[in-house]
Amino acid sequence: MAIGSAVQRGNSVNVYNERGVMLFSKVGELIGYTGATVTIRRGNQAITYSDKGIQKFCKVCS
């Protein structure tokens, strides 16, 4: 199911589908999202998750 929105709520990011149903929530700071992925900063890492909440990529940020 495609990602409709991602919203920062305190120290968590809630990810919703196009119908507004929550798909998953992760701790961190929202960097951005597309219809297929969400990227969240946690510490010095930028972590990209799929629409199912599975980690796809991780990059260490300076």
Short mmCIF file of N, CA and C in Angstrom, two decimals:
data_model
loop_
_atom_site.label_atom_id
_atom_site.label_comp_id
_atom_site.label_asym_id
_atom_site.label_seq_id
_atom_site.Cartn_x
_atom_site.Cartn_y
_atom_site.Cartn_z
N MET A 1 0.85 -1.18 0.00
CA MET A 1 0.00 0.00 0.00
C MET A 1 0.89 1.24 0.00
N ALA A 2 0.54 2.23 -0.76
CA ALA A 2 1.35 3.44 -0.91
C ALA A 2 1.23 4.34 0.32
N ILE A 3 2.26 5.13 0.52
CA ILE A 3 2.29 6.10 1.61
C ILE A 3 1.55 7.35 1.16
N GLY A 4 0.61 7.77 1.97
CA GLY A 4 -0.16 8.98 1.68
C GLY A 4 0.41 10.20 2.38
N SER A 5 0.91 9.99 3.62
CA SER A 5 1.50 11.10 4.38
C SER A 5 2.37 10.55 5.50
N ALA A 6 3.26 11.40 5.98
CA ALA A 6 4.10 11.10 7.13
C ALA A 6 4.10 12.35 7.99
N VAL A 7 3.84 12.19 9.29
CA VAL A 7 3.65 13.32 10.18
C VAL A 7 4.55 13.18 11.40
N GLN A 8 5.25 14.27 11.74
CA GLN A 8 6.07 14.29 12.95
C GLN A 8 5.16 14.52 14.13
N ARG A 9 5.22 13.64 15.14
CA ARG A 9 4.44 13.77 16.37
C ARG A 9 5.41 13.62 17.54
N GLY A 10 5.86 14.74 18.09
CA GLY A 10 6.85 14.68 19.16
C GLY A 10 8.14 14.09 18.62
N ASN A 11 8.62 13.01 19.23
CA ASN A 11 9.86 12.39 18.76
C ASN A 11 9.61 11.18 17.88
N SER A 12 8.38 11.03 17.40
CA SER A 12 8.03 9.92 16.52
C SER A 12 7.50 10.42 15.19
N VAL A 13 7.58 9.55 14.19
CA VAL A 13 7.03 9.83 12.86
C VAL A 13 5.94 8.80 12.60
N ASN A 14 4.73 9.26 12.36
CA ASN A 14 3.61 8.38 12.03
C ASN A 14 3.41 8.39 10.53
N VAL A 15 3.29 7.21 9.95
CA VAL A 15 3.15 7.07 8.50
C VAL A 15 1.77 6.50 8.19
N TYR A 16 1.08 7.14 7.25
CA TYR A 16 -0.30 6.79 6.92
C TYR A 16 -0.42 6.45 5.43
N ASN A 17 -1.43 5.63 5.11
CA ASN A 17 -1.70 5.35 3.70
C ASN A 17 -2.62 6.44 3.15
N GLU A 18 -3.06 6.28 1.90
CA GLU A 18 -3.88 7.30 1.25
C GLU A 18 -5.25 7.46 1.90
N ARG A 19 -5.69 6.46 2.64
CA ARG A 19 -7.00 6.53 3.32
C ARG A 19 -6.90 7.04 4.74
N GLY A 20 -5.67 7.36 5.18
CA GLY A 20 -5.48 7.88 6.53
C GLY A 20 -5.29 6.81 7.59
N VAL A 21 -5.12 5.56 7.19
CA VAL A 21 -4.88 4.48 8.13
C VAL A 21 -3.39 4.42 8.43
N MET A 22 -3.04 4.37 9.73
CA MET A 22 -1.62 4.34 10.09
C MET A 22 -0.98 3.04 9.64
N LEU A 23 0.15 3.16 8.94
CA LEU A 23 0.89 1.99 8.49
C LEU A 23 1.92 1.58 9.52
N PHE A 24 2.68 2.56 10.05
CA PHE A 24 3.66 2.28 11.09
C PHE A 24 4.12 3.59 11.72
N SER A 25 4.85 3.47 12.82
CA SER A 25 5.41 4.61 13.52
C SER A 25 6.86 4.29 13.87
N LYS A 26 7.74 5.28 13.72
CA LYS A 26 9.16 5.11 14.05
C LYS A 26 9.63 6.31 14.84
N VAL A 27 10.59 6.08 15.75
CA VAL A 27 11.19 7.16 16.52
C VAL A 27 12.23 7.86 15.65
N GLY A 28 12.23 9.19 15.67
CA GLY A 28 13.20 9.97 14.92
C GLY A 28 12.59 11.25 14.38
N GLU A 29 13.36 11.93 13.53
CA GLU A 29 12.94 13.19 12.93
C GLU A 29 12.68 12.98 11.44
N LEU A 30 11.50 13.36 11.00
CA LEU A 30 11.12 13.18 9.60
C LEU A 30 12.00 14.05 8.70
N ILE A 31 12.62 13.42 7.72
CA ILE A 31 13.38 14.16 6.70
C ILE A 31 12.50 14.37 5.47
N GLY A 32 11.81 13.31 5.03
CA GLY A 32 10.93 13.42 3.87
C GLY A 32 10.32 12.08 3.53
N TYR A 33 9.38 12.10 2.58
CA TYR A 33 8.73 10.86 2.17
C TYR A 33 8.27 10.95 0.73
N THR A 34 8.07 9.77 0.13
CA THR A 34 7.48 9.64 -1.20
C THR A 34 6.32 8.67 -1.06
N GLY A 35 5.73 8.27 -2.15
CA GLY A 35 4.67 7.29 -2.12
C GLY A 35 5.16 5.90 -1.75
N ALA A 36 6.47 5.69 -1.80
CA ALA A 36 7.03 4.36 -1.55
C ALA A 36 7.95 4.28 -0.33
N THR A 37 8.52 5.42 0.09
CA THR A 37 9.49 5.39 1.18
C THR A 37 9.32 6.58 2.13
N VAL A 38 9.88 6.41 3.34
CA VAL A 38 9.96 7.48 4.33
C VAL A 38 11.39 7.51 4.83
N THR A 39 11.97 8.71 4.95
CA THR A 39 13.32 8.85 5.47
C THR A 39 13.28 9.60 6.79
N ILE A 40 13.92 9.00 7.79
CA ILE A 40 13.88 9.50 9.16
C ILE A 40 15.31 9.63 9.68
N ARG A 41 15.60 10.74 10.35
CA ARG A 41 16.90 10.94 10.98
C ARG A 41 16.80 10.44 12.42
N ARG A 42 17.77 9.59 12.78
CA ARG A 42 17.87 9.11 14.15
C ARG A 42 19.34 9.21 14.54
N GLY A 43 19.64 10.16 15.43
CA GLY A 43 21.04 10.43 15.77
C GLY A 43 21.76 10.97 14.56
N ASN A 44 22.86 10.32 14.18
CA ASN A 44 23.61 10.77 13.00
C ASN A 44 23.33 9.89 11.78
N GLN A 45 22.21 9.18 11.79
CA GLN A 45 21.84 8.31 10.67
C GLN A 45 20.56 8.78 9.99
N ALA A 46 20.54 8.64 8.67
CA ALA A 46 19.32 8.85 7.88
C ALA A 46 18.88 7.47 7.42
N ILE A 47 17.71 7.04 7.89
CA ILE A 47 17.23 5.69 7.62
C ILE A 47 15.99 5.78 6.73
N THR A 48 16.01 5.02 5.64
CA THR A 48 14.89 4.99 4.71
C THR A 48 14.12 3.68 4.90
N TYR A 49 12.81 3.81 5.06
CA TYR A 49 11.92 2.67 5.27
C TYR A 49 10.96 2.52 4.09
N SER A 50 10.57 1.28 3.82
CA SER A 50 9.56 1.01 2.79
C SER A 50 8.19 1.33 3.34
N ASP A 51 7.17 1.19 2.51
CA ASP A 51 5.79 1.44 2.94
C ASP A 51 5.31 0.41 3.97
N LYS A 52 6.07 -0.65 4.17
CA LYS A 52 5.74 -1.66 5.17
C LYS A 52 6.53 -1.47 6.46
N GLY A 53 7.36 -0.42 6.51
CA GLY A 53 8.16 -0.14 7.70
C GLY A 53 9.45 -0.93 7.78
N ILE A 54 9.85 -1.54 6.66
CA ILE A 54 11.08 -2.31 6.60
C ILE A 54 12.23 -1.40 6.17
N GLN A 55 13.34 -1.47 6.91
CA GLN A 55 14.49 -0.63 6.58
C GLN A 55 15.06 -1.02 5.24
N LYS A 56 15.25 -0.02 4.37
CA LYS A 56 15.80 -0.25 3.03
C LYS A 56 17.24 0.23 2.93
N PHE A 57 17.51 1.43 3.48
CA PHE A 57 18.83 2.05 3.39
C PHE A 57 19.15 2.75 4.71
N CYS A 58 20.44 2.92 4.95
CA CYS A 58 20.90 3.68 6.11
C CYS A 58 22.17 4.41 5.72
N LYS A 59 22.21 5.70 6.02
CA LYS A 59 23.38 6.51 5.69
C LYS A 59 23.80 7.27 6.94
N VAL A 60 25.08 7.25 7.25
CA VAL A 60 25.61 8.01 8.37
C VAL A 60 25.81 9.45 7.90
N CYS A 61 25.24 10.38 8.65
CA CYS A 61 25.34 11.80 8.32
C CYS A 61 26.38 12.46 9.21
N SER A 62 27.08 13.41 8.67
CA SER A 62 28.08 14.12 9.48
C SER A 62 27.50 15.38 10.06
#
